[in-house]
Coordinates of C-alpha atoms and ligand atoms in Angstrom, one line a residue:
X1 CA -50.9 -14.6 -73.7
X2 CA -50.6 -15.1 -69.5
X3 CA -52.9 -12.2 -69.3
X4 CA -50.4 -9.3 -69.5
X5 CA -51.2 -5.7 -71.8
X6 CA -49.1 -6.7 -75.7
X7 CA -46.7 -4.1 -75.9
X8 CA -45.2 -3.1 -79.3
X9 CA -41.5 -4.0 -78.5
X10 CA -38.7 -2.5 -81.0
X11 CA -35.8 -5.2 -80.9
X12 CA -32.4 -3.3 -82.6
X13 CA -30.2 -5.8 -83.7
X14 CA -33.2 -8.5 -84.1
X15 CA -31.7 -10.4 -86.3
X16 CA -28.2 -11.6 -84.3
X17 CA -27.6 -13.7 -81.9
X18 CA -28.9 -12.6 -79.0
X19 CA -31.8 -10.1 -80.8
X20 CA -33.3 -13.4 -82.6
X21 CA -33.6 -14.9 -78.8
X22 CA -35.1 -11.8 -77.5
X23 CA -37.5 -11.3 -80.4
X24 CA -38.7 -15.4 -80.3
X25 CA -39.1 -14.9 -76.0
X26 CA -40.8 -11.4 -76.6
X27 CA -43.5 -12.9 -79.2
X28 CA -43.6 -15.9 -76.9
X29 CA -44.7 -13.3 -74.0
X30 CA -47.5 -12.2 -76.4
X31 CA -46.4 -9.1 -77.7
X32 CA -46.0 -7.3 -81.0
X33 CA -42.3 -7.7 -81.8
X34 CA -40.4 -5.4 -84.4
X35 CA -37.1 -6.6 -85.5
X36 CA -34.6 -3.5 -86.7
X37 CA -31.6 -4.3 -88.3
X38 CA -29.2 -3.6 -90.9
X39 CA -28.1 -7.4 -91.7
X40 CA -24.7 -6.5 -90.9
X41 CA -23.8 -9.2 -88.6
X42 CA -27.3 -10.5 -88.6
X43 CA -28.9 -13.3 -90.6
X44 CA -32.6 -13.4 -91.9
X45 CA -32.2 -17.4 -91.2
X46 CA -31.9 -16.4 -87.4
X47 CA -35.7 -15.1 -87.9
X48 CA -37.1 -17.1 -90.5
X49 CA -39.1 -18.8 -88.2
X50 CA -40.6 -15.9 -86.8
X51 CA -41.7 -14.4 -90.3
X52 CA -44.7 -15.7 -90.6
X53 CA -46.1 -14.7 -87.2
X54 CA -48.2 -11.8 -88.0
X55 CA -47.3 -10.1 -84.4
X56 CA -43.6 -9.8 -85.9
X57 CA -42.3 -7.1 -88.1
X58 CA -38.5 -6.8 -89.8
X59 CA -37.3 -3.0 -90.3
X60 CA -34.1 -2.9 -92.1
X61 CA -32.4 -0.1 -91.3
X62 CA -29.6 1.1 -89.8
X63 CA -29.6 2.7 -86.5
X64 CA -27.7 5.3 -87.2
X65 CA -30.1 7.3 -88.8
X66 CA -32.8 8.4 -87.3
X67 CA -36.4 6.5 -87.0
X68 CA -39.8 7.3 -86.7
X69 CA -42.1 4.8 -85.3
X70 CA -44.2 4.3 -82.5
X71 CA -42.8 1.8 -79.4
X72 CA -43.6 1.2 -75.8
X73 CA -40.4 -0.1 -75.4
X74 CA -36.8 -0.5 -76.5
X75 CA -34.3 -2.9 -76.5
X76 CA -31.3 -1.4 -78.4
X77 CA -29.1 -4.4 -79.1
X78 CA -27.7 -3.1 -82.8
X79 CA -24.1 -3.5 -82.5
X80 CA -21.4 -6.2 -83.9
X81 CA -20.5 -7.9 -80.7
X82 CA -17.2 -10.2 -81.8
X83 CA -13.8 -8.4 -82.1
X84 CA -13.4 -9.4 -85.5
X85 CA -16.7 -7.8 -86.6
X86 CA -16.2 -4.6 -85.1
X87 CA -12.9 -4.4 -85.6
X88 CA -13.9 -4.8 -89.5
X89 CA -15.0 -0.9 -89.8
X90 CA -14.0 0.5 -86.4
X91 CA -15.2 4.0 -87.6
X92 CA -18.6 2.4 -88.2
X93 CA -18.6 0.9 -84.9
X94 CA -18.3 3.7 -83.0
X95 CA -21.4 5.2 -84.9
X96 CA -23.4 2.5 -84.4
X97 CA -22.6 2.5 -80.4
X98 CA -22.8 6.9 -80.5
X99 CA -25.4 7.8 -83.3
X100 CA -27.3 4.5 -82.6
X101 CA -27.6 5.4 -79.0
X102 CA -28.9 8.9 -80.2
X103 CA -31.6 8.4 -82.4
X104 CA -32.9 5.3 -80.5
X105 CA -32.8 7.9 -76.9
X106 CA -34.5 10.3 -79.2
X107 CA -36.9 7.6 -80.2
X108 CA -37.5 7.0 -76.5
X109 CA -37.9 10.3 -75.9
X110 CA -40.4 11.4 -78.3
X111 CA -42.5 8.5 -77.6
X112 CA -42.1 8.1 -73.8
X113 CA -40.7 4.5 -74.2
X114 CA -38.1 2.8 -71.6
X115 CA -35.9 1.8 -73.3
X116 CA -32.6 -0.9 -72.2
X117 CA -29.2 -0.5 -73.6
X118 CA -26.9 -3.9 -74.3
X119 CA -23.9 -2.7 -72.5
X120 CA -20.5 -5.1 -72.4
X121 CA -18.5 -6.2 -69.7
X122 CA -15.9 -4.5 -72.4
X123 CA -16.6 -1.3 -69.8
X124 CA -14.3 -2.6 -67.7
X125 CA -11.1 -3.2 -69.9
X126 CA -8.5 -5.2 -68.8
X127 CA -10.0 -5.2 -65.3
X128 CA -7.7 -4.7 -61.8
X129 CA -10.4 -5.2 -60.1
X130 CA -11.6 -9.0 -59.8
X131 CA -14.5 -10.0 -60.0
X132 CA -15.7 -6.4 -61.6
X133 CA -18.7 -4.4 -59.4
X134 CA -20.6 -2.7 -61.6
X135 CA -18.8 0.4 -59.4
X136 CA -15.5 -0.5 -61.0
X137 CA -14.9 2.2 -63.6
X138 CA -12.6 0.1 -65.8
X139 CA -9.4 0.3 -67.3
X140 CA -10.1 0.9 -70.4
X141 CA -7.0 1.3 -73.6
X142 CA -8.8 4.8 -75.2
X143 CA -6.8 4.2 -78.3
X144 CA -6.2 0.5 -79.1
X145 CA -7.7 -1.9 -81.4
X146 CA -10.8 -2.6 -78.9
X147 CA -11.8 1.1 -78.1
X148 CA -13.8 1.6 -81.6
X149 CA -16.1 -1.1 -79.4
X150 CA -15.0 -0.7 -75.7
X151 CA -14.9 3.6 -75.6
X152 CA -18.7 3.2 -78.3
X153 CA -20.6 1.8 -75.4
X154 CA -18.8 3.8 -72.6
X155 CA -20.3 6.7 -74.8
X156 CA -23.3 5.2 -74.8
X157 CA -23.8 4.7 -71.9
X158 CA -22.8 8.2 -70.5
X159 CA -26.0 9.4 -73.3
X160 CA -28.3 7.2 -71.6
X161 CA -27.7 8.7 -68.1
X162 CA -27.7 12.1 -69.3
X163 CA -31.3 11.6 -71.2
X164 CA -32.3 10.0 -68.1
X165 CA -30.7 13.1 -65.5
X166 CA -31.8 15.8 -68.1
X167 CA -35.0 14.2 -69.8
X168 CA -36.5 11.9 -67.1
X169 CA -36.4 8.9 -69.6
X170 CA -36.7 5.9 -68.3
X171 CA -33.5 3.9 -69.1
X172 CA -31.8 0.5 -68.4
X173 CA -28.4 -0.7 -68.9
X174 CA -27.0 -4.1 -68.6
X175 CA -23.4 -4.6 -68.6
X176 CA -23.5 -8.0 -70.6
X177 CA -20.6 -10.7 -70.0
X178 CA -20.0 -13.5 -72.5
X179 CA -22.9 -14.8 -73.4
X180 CA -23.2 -18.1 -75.9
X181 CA -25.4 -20.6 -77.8
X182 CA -27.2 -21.5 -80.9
X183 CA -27.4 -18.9 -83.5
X184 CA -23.7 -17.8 -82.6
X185 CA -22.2 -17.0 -86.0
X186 CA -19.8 -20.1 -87.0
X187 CA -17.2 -17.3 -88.5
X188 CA -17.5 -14.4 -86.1
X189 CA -14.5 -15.5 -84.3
X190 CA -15.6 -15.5 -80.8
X191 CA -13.9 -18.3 -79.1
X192 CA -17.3 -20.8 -78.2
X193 CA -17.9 -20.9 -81.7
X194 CA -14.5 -21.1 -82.8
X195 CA -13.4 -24.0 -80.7
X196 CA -17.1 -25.6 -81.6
X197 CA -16.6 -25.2 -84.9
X198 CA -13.0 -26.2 -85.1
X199 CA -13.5 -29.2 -82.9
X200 CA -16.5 -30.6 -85.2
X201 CA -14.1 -29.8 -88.6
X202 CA -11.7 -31.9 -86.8
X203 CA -9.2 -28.7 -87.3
X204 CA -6.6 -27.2 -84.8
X205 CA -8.6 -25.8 -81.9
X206 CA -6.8 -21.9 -81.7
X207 CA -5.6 -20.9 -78.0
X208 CA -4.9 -17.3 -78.4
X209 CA -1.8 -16.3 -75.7
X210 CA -1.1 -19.0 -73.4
X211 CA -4.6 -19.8 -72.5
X212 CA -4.4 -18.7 -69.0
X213 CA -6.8 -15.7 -69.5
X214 CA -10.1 -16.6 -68.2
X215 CA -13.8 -15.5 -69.2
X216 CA -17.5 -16.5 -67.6
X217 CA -19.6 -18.0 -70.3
X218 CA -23.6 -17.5 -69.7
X219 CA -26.0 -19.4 -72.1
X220 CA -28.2 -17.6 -74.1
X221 CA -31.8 -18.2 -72.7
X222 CA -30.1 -17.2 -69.0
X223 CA -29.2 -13.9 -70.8
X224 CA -32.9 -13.1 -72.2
X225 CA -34.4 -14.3 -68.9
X226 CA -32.2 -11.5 -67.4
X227 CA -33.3 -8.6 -70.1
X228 CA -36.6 -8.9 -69.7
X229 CA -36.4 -9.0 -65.8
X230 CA -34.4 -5.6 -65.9
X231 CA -37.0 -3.9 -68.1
X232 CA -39.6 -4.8 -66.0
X233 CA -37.9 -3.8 -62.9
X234 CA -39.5 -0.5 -61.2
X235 CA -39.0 2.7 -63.1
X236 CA -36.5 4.2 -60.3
X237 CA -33.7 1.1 -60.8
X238 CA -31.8 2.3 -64.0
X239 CA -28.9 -0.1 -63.8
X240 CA -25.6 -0.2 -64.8
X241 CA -26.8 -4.0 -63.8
X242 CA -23.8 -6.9 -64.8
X243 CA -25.5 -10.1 -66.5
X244 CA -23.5 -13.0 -66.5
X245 CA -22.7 -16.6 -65.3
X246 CA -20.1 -16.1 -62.3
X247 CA -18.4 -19.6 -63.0
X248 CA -15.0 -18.6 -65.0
X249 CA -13.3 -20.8 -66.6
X250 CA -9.5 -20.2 -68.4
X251 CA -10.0 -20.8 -72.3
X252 CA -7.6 -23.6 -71.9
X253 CA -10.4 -24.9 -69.8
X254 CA -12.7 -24.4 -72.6
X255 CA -11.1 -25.9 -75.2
X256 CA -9.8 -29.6 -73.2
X257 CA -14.1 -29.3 -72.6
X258 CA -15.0 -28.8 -76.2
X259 CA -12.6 -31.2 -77.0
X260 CA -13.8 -33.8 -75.1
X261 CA -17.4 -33.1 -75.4
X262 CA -17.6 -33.4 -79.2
X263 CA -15.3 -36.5 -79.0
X264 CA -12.8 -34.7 -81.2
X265 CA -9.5 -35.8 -82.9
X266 CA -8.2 -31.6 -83.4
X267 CA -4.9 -30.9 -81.6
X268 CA -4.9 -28.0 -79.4
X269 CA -2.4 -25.3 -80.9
X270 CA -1.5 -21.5 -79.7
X271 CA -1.4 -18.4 -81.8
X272 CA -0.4 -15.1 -80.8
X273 CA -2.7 -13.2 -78.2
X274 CA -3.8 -9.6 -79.6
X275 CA -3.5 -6.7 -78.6
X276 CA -5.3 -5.5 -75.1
X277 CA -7.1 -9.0 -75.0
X278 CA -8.5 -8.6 -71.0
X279 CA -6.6 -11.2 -68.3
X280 CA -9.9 -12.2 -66.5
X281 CA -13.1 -11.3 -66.4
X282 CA -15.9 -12.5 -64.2
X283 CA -19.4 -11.0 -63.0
X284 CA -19.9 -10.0 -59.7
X285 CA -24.1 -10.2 -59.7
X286 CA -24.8 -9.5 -56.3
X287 CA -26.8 -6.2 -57.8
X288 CA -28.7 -8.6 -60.7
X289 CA -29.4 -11.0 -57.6
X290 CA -30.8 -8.7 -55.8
X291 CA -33.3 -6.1 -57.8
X292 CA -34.2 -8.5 -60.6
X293 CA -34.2 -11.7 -58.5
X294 CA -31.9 -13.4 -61.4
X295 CA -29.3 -15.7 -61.6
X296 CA -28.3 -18.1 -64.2
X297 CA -29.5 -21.7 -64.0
X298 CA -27.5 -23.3 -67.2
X299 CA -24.4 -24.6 -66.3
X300 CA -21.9 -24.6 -69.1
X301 CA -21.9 -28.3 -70.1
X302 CA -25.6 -27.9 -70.7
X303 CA -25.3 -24.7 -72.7
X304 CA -22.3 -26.5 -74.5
X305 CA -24.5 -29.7 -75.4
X306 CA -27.1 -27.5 -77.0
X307 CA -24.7 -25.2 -79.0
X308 CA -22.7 -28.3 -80.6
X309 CA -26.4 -29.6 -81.4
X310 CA -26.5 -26.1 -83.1
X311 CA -23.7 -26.6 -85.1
X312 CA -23.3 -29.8 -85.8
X313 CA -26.6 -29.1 -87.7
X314 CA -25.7 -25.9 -89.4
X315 CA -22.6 -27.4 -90.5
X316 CA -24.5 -30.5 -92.2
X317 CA -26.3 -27.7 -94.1
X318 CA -23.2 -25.9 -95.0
X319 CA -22.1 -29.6 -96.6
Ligands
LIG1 P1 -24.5 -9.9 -83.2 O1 -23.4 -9.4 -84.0 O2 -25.0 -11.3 -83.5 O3 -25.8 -9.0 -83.3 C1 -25.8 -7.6 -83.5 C2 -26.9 -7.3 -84.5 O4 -26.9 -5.8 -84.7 C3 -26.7 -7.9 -85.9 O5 -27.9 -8.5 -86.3 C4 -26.3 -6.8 -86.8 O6 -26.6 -7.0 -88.1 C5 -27.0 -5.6 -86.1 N1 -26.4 -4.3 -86.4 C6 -25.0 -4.0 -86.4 N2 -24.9 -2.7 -86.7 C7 -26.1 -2.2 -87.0 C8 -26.6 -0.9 -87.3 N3 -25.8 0.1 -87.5 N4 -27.9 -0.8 -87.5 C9 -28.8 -1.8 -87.4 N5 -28.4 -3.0 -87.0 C10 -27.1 -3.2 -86.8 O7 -24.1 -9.8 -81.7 P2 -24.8 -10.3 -80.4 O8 -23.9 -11.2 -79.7 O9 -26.2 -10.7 -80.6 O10 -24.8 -8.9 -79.5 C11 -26.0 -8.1 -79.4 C12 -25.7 -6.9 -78.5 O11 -25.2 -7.4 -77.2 C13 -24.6 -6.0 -79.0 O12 -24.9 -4.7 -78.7 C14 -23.4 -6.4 -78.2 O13 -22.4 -5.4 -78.0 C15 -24.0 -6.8 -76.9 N6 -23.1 -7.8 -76.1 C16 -23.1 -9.1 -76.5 C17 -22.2 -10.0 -75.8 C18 -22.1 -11.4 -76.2 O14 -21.4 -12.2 -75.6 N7 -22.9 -11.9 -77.1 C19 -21.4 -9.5 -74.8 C20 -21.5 -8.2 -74.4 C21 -22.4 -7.3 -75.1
LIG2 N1 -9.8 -16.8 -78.1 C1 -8.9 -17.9 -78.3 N2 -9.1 -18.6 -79.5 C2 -10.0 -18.3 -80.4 C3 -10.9 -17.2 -80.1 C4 -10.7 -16.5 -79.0 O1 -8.1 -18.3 -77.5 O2 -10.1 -19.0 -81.4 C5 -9.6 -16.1 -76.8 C6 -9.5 -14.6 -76.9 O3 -8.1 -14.2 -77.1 C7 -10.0 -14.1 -75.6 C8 -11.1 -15.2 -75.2 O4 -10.8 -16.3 -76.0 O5 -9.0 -14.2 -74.6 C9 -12.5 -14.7 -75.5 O6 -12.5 -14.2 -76.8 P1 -13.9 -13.7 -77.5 O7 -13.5 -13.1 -78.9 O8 -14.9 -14.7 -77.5 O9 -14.5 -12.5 -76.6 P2 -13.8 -11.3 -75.8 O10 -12.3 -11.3 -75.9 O11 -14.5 -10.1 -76.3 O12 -14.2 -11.6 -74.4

């Protein structure tokens, strides 16, 4: 412990991808972690290594219902993140963004926790405005295939300033871009792990569209870094707050640098490009800069090299 109070942190979502991170950095800080989730997306192996620290706690449940516990802080991460996952039970996404936002504010509230929403760069839609302020208001498709995810966390978001306007809570949101690394899920369809995975399997690495679009890839560890900087920031600064790596890159990019950094035999191939799939995306963090000091320091060859170590591993195990 570096001499700072242990607070009991709730993690929602502990058990994905970026949840494990935040729970391993959270214990790490010295403080009494507990792990919500369902298991829906989740793995226990993403937090079997934290079991058997007695300062960590798993809760399965689902954060749509309500919970009765007592935190000092929040970080409501519960949510499937890749478009095939939430676009699996859409319904069920939208509760998990709407209810889930609800019981955990009325969590916050009861208890007088702060408590940080993960927000998605997914706010912003198919974005005309390049790179996206977190003043841009989006352009958003209310009815497509993404909105079960896209118009969930707009919702959300629009709770957590009206518990903060109406009930004085103390709220955070971060607007979270593309974020990668180990404990990625090898099936979840999100294109670093796809093009990982594919590449290693020596399979055809899938371009969706014409691989033009671009996206900013941040590594995991960047992305914790910038969660627990935005908690601790003063209790006046309530975000919206982007976290991201500016340095975009068109998934064409990606995959020649996947390719080449696996030393891979796949053939790059193109499928169709679904529906409302956003043109560009990129993080303007001039706000993160600013009022949480933060930008990120792993460039995306080293964040690659760690997450094909990741996988390279996982898929020995797999056999
Ligand atoms: P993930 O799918 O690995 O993790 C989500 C976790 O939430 C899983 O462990 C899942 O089991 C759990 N969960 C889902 N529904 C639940 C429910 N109803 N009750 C309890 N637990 C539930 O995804 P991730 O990449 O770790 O994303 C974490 C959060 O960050 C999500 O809210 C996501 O929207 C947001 N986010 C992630 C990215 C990214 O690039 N990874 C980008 C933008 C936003
Ligand atoms: N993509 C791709 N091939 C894949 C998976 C994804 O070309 O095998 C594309 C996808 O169409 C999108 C981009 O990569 O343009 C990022 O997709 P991802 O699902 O990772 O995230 P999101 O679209 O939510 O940013």
């Amino acid at each position: 412990m570096k001499g700072i109070v242990r607070k009991q942190v709730l993690v929602t979502g502990g058990a994905g991808f970026l949840g494990s991170h935040l729970c391993e950095r959270l214990l790490g800080e010295g403080h009494d972690v507990l792990c919500l989730d369902n298991f829906y997306t989740g793995t226990k192996d993403n937090i079997i290594h934290l079991l058997d620290n007695p300062h960590f706690e798993v809760i399965r449940h689902d954060v749509t219902f309500p919970l009765y516990i007592e935190v000092d802080e929040i970080f409501n991460l519960a949510c499937p993140a890749s478009p095939i996952h939430y676009q699996y039970d859409p319904v069920q996404t939208t509760k998990t963004s709407v209810h889930g936002a609800i019981n955990m504010l009325g969590l916050a509230k009861r208890v007088g926790a702060r408590i940080m929403q993960a927000s998605t760069s997914e706010v912003y839609g198919d974005p005309e405005m390049h790179p996206q302020p977190e003043s841009y208001w989006g352009n958003v498709n209310p009815i497509g295939i993404r909105s079960c995810y896209d118009e969930g966390k707009r919702c959300a978001e629009a709770l957590f300033f009206d518990y903060w306007r109406q009930h004085s809570l103390e709220i955070k949101v971060a607007r979270i871009f593309n974020t990668y690394g180990p404990r990625m899920h090898p099936n979840d369809g999100r294109v670093v792990s796809n093009f990982i995975v594919q590449a290693l399997r020596g399979e055809p690495i899938t371009i969706y569209g014409d691989g033009s679009q671009t996206r900013s890839f941040c590594y995991v560890d960047d992305m914790v870094e910038g969660f627990l900087r935005l908690m601790e920031t003063p209790a006046d600064f309530t975000g919206p707050v982007n976290l991201g790596n500016p340095g975009e890159f068109t998934i064409r990019e990606l995959a020649e640098k996947v390719v080449e950094m696996t030393g891979s035999t796949s053939e790059i191939v193109t499928k169709p490009l679904p529906q409302d799939d956003p043109r560009q995306r990129q993080p303007d963090i001039s706000l993160a800069r600013e009022k949480l000091g933060w930008e990120p320091q792993v460039k995306l060859e080293e964040g690659l090299v760690q997450t094909i170590a990741y996988f390279e591993n996982l898929l020995k195990q797999m056999g």
